[in-house]
Tab-separated table of C-alpha atoms and ligand atoms in Angstrom:
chain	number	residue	atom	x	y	z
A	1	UNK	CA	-15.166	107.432	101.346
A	2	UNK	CA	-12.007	108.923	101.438
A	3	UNK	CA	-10.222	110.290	98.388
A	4	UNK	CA	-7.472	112.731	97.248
A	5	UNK	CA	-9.016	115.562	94.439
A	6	UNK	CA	-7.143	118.156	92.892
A	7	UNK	CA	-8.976	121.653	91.668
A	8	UNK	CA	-5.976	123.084	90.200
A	9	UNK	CA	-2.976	122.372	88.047
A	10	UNK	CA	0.048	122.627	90.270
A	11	UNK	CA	3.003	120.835	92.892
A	12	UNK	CA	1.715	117.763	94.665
A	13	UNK	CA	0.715	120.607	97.051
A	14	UNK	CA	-2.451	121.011	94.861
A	15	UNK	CA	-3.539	117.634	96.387
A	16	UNK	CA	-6.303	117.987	99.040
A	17	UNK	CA	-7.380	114.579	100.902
A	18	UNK	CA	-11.820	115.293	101.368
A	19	UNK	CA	-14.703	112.914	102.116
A	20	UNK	CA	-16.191	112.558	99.261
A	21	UNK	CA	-19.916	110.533	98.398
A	22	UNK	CA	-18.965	106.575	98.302
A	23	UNK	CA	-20.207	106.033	94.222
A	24	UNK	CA	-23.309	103.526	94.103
A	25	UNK	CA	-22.748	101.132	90.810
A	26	UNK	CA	-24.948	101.304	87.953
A	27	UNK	CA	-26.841	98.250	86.755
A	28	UNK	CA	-24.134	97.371	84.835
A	29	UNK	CA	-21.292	97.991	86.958
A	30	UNK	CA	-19.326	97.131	89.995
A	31	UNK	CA	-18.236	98.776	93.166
A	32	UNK	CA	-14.364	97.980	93.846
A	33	UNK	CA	-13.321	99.030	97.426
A	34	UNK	CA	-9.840	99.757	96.181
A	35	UNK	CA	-6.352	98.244	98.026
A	36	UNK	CA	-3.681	99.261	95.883
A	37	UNK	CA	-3.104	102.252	93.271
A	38	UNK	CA	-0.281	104.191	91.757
A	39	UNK	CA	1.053	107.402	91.176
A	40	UNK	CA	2.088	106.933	87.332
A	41	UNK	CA	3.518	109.362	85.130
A	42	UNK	CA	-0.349	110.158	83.523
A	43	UNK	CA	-1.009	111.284	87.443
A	44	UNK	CA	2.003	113.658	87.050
A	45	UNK	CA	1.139	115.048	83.753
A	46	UNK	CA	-2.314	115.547	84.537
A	47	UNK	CA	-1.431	117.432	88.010
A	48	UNK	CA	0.836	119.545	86.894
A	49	UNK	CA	-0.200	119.917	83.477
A	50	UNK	CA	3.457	118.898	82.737
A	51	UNK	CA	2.779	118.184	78.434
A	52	UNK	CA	5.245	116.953	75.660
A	53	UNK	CA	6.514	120.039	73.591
A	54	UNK	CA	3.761	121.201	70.984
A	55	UNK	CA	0.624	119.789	73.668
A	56	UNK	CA	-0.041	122.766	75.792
A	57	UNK	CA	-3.197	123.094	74.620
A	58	UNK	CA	-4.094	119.673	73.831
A	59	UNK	CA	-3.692	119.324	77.499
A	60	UNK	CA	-6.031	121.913	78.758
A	61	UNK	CA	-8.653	120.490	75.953
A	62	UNK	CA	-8.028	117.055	77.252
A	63	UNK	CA	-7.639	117.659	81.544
A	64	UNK	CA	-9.352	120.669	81.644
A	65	UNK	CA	-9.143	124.448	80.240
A	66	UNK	CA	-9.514	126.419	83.250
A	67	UNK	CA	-8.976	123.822	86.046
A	68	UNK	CA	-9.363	120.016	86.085
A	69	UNK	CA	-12.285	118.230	84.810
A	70	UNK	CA	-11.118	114.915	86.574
A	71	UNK	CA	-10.458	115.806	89.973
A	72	UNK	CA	-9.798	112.744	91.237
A	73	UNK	CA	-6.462	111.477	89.682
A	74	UNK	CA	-5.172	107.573	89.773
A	75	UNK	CA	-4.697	105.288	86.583
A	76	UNK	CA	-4.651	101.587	87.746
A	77	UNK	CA	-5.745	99.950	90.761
A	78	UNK	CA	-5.875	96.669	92.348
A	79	UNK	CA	-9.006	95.950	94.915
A	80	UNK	CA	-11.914	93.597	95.988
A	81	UNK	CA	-15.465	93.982	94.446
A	82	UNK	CA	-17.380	95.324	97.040
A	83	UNK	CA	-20.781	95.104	94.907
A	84	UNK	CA	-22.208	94.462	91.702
A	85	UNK	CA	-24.931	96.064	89.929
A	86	UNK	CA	-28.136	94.161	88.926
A	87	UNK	CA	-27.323	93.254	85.491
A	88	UNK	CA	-23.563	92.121	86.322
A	89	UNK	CA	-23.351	88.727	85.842
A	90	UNK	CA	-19.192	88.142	85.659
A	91	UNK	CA	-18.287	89.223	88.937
A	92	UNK	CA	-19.462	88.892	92.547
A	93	UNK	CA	-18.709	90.732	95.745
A	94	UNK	CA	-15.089	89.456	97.162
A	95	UNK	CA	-13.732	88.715	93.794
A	96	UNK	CA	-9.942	90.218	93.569
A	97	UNK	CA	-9.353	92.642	90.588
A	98	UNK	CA	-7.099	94.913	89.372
A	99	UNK	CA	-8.749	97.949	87.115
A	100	UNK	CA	-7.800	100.491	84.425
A	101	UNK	CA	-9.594	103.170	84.662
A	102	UNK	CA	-6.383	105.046	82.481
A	103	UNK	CA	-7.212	108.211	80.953
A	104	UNK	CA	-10.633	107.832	82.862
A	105	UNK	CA	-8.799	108.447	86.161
A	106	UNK	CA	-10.205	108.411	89.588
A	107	UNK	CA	-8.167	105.146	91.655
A	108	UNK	CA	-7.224	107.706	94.383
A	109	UNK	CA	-9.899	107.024	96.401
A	110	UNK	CA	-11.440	104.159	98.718
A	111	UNK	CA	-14.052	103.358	96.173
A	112	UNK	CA	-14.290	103.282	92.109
A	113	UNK	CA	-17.158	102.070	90.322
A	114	UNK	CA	-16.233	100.876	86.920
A	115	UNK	CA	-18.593	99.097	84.119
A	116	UNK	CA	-18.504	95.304	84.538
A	117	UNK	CA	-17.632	94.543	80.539
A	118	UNK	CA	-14.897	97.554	80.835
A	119	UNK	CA	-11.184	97.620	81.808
A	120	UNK	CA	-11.196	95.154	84.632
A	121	UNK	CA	-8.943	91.578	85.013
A	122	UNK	CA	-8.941	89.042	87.505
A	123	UNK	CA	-6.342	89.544	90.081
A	124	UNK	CA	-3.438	86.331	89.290
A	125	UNK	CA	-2.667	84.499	93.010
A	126	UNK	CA	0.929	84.769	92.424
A	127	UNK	CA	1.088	89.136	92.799
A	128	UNK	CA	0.184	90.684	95.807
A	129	UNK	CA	-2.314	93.671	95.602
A	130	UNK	CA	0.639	96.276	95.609
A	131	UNK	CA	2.144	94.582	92.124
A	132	UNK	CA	-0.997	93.915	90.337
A	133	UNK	CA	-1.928	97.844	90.766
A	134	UNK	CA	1.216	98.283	89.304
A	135	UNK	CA	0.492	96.224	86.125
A	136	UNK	CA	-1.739	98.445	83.531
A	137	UNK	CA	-0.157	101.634	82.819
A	138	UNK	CA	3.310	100.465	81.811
A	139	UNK	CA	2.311	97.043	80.633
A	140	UNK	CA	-0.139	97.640	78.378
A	141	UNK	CA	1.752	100.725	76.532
A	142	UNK	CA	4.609	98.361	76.314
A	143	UNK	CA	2.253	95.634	74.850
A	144	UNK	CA	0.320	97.926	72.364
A	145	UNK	CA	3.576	99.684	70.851
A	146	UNK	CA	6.640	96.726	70.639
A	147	UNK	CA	3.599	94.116	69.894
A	148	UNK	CA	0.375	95.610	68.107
A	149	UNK	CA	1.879	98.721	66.598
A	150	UNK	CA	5.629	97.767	66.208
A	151	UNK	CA	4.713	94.369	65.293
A	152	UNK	CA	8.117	93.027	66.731
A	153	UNK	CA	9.603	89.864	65.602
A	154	UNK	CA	11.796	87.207	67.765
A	155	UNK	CA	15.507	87.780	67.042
A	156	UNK	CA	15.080	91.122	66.208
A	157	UNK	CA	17.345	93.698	68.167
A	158	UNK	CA	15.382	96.093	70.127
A	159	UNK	CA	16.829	99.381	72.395
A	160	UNK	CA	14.926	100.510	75.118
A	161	UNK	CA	15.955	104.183	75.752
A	162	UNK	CA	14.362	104.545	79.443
A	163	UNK	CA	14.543	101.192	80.791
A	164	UNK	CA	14.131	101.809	84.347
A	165	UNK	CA	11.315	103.485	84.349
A	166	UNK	CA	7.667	101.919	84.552
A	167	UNK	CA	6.752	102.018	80.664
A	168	UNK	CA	10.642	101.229	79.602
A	169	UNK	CA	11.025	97.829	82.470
A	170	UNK	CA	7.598	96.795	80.847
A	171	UNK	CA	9.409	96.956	77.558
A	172	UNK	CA	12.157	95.318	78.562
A	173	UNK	CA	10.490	92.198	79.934
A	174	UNK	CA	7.614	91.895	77.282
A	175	UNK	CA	10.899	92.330	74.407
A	176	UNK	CA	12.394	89.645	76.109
A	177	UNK	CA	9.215	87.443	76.124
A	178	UNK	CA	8.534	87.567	72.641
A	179	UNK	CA	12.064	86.523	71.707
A	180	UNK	CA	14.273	89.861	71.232
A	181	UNK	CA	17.957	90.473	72.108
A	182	UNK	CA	17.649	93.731	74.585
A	183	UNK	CA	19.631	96.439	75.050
A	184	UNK	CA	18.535	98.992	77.819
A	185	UNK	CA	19.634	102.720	78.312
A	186	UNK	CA	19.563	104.089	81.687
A	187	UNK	CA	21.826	105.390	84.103
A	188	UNK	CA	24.839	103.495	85.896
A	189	UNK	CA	22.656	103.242	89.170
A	190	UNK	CA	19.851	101.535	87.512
A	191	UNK	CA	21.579	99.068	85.434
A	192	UNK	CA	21.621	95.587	87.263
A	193	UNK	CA	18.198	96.484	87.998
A	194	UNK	CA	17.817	96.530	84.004
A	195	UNK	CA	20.022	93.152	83.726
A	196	UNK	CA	17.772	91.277	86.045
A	197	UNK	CA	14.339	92.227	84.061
A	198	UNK	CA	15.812	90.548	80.996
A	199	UNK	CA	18.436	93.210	79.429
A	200	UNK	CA	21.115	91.295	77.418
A	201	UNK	CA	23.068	94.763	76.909
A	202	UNK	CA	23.168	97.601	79.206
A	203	UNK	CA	24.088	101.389	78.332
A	204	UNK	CA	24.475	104.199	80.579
A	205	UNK	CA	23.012	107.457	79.041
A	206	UNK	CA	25.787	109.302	80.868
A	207	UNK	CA	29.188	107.521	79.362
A	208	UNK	CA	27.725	107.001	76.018
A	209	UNK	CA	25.085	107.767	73.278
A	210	UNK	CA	23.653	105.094	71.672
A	211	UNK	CA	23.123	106.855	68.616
A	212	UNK	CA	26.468	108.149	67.997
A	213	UNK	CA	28.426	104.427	68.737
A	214	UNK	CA	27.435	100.701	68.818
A	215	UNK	CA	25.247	98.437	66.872
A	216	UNK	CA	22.500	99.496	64.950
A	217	UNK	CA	19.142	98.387	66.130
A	218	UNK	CA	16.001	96.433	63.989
A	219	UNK	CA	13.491	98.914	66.506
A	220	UNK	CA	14.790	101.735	68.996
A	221	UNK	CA	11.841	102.332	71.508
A	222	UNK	CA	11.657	105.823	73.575
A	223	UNK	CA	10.048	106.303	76.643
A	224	UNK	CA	11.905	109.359	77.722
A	225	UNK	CA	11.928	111.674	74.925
A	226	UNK	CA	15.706	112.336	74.613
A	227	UNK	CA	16.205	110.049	71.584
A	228	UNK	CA	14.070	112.228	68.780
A	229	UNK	CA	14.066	111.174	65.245
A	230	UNK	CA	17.341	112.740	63.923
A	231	UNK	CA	19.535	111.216	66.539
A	232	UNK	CA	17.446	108.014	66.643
A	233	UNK	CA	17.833	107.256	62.695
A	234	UNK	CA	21.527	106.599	63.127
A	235	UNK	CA	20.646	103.855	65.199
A	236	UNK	CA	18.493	101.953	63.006
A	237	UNK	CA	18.983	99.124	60.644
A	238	UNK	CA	17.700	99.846	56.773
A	239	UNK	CA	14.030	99.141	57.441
A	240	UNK	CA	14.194	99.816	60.883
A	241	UNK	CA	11.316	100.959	63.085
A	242	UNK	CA	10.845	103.477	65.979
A	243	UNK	CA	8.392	103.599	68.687
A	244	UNK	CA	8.148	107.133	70.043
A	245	UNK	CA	6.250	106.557	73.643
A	246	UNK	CA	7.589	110.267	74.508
A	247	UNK	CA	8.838	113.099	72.239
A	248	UNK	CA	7.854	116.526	70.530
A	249	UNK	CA	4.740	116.524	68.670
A	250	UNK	CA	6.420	117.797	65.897
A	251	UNK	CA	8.535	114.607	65.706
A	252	UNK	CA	5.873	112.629	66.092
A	253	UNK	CA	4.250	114.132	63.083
A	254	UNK	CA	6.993	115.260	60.529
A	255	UNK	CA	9.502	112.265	62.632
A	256	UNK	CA	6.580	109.926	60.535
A	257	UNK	CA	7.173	111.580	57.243
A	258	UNK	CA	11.046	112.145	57.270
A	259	UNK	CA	11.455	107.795	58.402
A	260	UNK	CA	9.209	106.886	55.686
A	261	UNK	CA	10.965	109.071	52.694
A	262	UNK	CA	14.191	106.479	54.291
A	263	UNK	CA	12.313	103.333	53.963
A	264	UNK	CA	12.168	103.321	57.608
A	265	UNK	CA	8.903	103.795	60.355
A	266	UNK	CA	8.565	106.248	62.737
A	267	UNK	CA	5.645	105.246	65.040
A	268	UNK	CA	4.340	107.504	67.963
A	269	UNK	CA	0.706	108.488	69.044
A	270	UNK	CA	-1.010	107.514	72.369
A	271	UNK	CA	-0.985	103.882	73.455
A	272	UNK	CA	-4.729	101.880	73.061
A	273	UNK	CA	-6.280	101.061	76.451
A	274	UNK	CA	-8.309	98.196	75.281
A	275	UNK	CA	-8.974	95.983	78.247
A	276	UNK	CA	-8.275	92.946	75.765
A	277	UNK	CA	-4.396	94.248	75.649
A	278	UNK	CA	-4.658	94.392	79.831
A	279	UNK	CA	-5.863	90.963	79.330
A	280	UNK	CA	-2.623	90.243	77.515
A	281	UNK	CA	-0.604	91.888	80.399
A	282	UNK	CA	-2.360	90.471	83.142
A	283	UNK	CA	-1.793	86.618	81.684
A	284	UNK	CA	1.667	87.405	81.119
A	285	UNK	CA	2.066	88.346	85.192
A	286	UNK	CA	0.090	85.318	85.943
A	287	UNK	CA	2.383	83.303	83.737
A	288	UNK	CA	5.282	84.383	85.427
A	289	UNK	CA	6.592	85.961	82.409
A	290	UNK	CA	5.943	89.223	83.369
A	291	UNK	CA	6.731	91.440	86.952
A	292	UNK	CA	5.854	95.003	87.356
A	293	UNK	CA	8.845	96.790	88.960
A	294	UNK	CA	8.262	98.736	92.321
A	295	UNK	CA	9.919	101.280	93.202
A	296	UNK	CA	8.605	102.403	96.295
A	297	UNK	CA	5.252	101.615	98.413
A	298	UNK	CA	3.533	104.786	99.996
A	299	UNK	CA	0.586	104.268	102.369
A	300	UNK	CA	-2.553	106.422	101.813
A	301	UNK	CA	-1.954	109.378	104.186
A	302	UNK	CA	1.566	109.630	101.738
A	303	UNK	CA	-0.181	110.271	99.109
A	304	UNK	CA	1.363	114.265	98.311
A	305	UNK	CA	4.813	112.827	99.475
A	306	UNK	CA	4.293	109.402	95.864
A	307	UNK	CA	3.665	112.654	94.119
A	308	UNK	CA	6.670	114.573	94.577
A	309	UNK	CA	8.977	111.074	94.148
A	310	UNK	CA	6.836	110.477	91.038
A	311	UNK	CA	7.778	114.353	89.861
A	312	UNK	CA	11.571	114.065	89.881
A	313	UNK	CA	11.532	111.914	87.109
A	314	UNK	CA	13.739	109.249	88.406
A	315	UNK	CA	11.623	106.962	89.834
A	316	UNK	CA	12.189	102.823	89.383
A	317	UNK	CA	9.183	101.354	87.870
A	318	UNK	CA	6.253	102.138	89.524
A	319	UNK	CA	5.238	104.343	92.735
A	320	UNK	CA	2.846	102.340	94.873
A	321	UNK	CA	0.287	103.671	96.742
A	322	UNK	CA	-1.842	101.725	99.353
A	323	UNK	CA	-4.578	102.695	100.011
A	324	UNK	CA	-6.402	99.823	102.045
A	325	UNK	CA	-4.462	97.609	103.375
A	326	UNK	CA	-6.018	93.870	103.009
A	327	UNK	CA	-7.146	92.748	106.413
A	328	UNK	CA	-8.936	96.548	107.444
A	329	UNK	CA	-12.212	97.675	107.256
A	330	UNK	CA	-10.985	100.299	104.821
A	331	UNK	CA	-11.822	103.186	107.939
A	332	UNK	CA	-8.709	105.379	107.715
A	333	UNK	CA	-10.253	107.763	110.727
A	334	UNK	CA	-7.287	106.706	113.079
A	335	UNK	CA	-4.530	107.932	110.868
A	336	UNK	CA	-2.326	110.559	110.879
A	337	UNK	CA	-4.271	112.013	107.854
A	338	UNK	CA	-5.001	116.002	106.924
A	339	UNK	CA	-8.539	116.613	106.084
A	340	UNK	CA	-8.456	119.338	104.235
A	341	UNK	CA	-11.734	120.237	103.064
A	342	UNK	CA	-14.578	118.203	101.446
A	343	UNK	CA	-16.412	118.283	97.727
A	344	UNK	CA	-18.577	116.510	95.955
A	345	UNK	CA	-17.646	114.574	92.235
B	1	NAP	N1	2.336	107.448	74.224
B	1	NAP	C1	1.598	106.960	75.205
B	1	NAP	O1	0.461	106.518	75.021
B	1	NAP	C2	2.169	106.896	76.597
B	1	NAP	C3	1.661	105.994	77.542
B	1	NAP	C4	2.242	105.938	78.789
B	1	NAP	C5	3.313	106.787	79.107
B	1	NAP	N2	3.735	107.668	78.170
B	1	NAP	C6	4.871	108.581	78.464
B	1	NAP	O2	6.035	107.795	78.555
B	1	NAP	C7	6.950	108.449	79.398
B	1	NAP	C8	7.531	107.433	80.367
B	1	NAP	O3	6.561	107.043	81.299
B	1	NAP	P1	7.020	106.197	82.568
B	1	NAP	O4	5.805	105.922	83.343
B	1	NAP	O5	7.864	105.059	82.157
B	1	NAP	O6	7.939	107.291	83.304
B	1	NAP	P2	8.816	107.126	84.579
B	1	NAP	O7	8.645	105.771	85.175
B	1	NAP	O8	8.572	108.294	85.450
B	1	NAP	O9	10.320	107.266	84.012
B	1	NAP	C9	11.319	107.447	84.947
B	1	NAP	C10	12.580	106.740	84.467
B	1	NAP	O10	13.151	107.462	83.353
B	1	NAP	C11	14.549	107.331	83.454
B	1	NAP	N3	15.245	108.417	82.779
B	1	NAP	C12	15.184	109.740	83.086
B	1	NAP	N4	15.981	110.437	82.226
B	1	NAP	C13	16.517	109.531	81.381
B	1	NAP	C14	17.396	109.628	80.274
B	1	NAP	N5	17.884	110.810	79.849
B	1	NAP	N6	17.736	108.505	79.615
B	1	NAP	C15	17.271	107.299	80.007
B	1	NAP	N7	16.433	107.132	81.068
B	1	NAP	C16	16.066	108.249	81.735
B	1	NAP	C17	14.825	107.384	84.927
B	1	NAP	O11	16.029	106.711	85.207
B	1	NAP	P3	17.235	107.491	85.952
B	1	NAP	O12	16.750	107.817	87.315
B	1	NAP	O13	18.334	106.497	85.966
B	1	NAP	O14	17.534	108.709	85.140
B	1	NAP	C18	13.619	106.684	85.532
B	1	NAP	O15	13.869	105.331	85.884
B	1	NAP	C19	6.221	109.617	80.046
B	1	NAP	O16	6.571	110.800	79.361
B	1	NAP	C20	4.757	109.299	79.793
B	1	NAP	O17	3.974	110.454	79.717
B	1	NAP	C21	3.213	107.742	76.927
């Protein structure tokens, strides 16, 4: 199979497209030939080693010290099971999935072989491959934070600092869902997109700070890190909560401390990846009731090209990457691709 591996930190230049060993499943997983991935902002962080302020380290400790441990990168995928190990009873060869490999990496590639009872849903009919690869990363840190860690209530007022990007237009849409009056922060060019994923209020981070004028909000989510603690605590309602997605890790820590000693909550951390919460998501997208937002869809040979849209920081949603398109033999010998050298993983 074909796959893009990185072997050090660096520009989407690092990226080197190599044959590498199609992976044979275990007895208790399943091989997914993969049609759809994305290039999410975990991709970006763990190419370039690109790590909130106060996580330099924990980054090397957690990708790598010296170079990466992972070196094929790619959070979520969508694909058809191409076979199933002999103890996997749940799924059979041809069934339509979409996967979460997360933190576990390695959806830039043909093939992925994943364990059966692990982070795996049934594809719904109503997405297409390209936006049901484009469901786990955002939806399920929107879903764990506003829903399992926030604990948000209907009617309660919630600000999405972000909203345009891929965590921040999950949060918008799952807020909405369960019943909250929405206010999103993004930029003038990005805010009808906000209004039609359920905003009620739109506010452009550019003409005016949330925290300085306007309502005070029940929960104030970030998902950029521009809105730490001390600015976001004007913003809150006695009792009011925020979700830190992104920030320092100092805020995260003493940000904790200094809300409580207020009699509000300050909660941060890393989201959980549980595949029951991509469970959640994925009956939410079936229902309708959630739809990832896509920015832009790359084709496989484009892969260094998602990268460097991913790395301005401005991306819509979510940067889609196919990577076989349904209908081919998944034989990408007759494109225009660069083969650049070959390893084993
Ligand atoms: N804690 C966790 O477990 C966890 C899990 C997942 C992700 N994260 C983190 O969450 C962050 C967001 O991830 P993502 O995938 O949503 O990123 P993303 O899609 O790349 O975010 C890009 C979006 O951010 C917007 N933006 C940039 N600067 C802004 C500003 N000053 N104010 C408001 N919006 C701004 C951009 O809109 P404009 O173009 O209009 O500026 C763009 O739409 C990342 O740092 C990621 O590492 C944390």
């Amino acid at each position: 199979m074909y796959a893009y591996t990185y072997t050090e930190y660096g520009s989407p230049d690092v990226l080197n497209y190599v044959e590498l060993p199609t992976p044979t499943p275990k007895a208790n997983e399943v091989l997914i030939r993969i049609v759809a991935t994305t290039v999410s902002a975990g991709d970006w962080r763990a190419r370039s080693l690109t790590m909130p302020a106060g996580l330099g380290l924990v980054g090397r400790l957690v990708f790598g010290v010296t170079r990466p441990r992972k070196p094929v990168l790619g959070t979520e995928l969508s694909g058809i099971i191409e076979a199933v190990g002999a103890d996997v009873t749940t799924f059979q060869p041809g069934d339509a999935v979409i996967g979460f490999p997360g933190a576990g990496f390695g959806a830039h590639a043909e093939y992925i072989t994943m364990p059966a009872d692990g982070k795996i849903a049934r594809k719904p009919e109503n997405l297409n491959f390209e936006e049901a690869a484009a469901i786990p990363f955002g939806a399920t840190t929107a879903y764990d934070f506003l829903i399992n860690k926030g604990k948000l209530r209907a009617g309660e007022r919630v600000l999405i600092n972000g909203a345009s990007g891929s965590v921040g237009s999950a949060c918008v849409q799952i807020a909405k869902h369960f019943g909250a009056e929405v206010t999103g922060v993004c930029s003038a060019a990005n805010a009808d997109l906000v209004r039609e994923i359920g905003a009620d209020h739109v506010i452009d981070y550019n003409a005016e700070d949330f925290a300085k004028e306007g309502p005070l909000y029940d929960m104030v989510v970030d998902t950029v890190g521009t809105a730490p603690w001390f600015r976001t605590r004007h913003a809150l309602v006695p009792k009011g909560c925020m979700l830190m997605i992104a920030g320092s890790t100092s805020d995260m820590i003493l940000g904790r401390l200094k809300a409580r000693l207020r009699g509000k909550r300050m909660i941060g951390g890393v989201a959980s990846e549980a595949v029951s919460i991509l469970s959640k998501v994925v009956d939410l997208s079936a229902a309708g009731d959630f739809h990832p937002v896509i920015d832009r869809n790359f084709d496989f040979s484009q892969m260094v090209a998602a990268h460097a849209h991913v790395d301005t920081g401005h991306k819509k949603g979510n940067v889609v990457v196919t990577v076989t398109p349904t209908g081919s033999t998944g034989v990408h010998a007759d494109r225009d691709l660069q083969l650049v050298g070959t390893a084993n993983v």
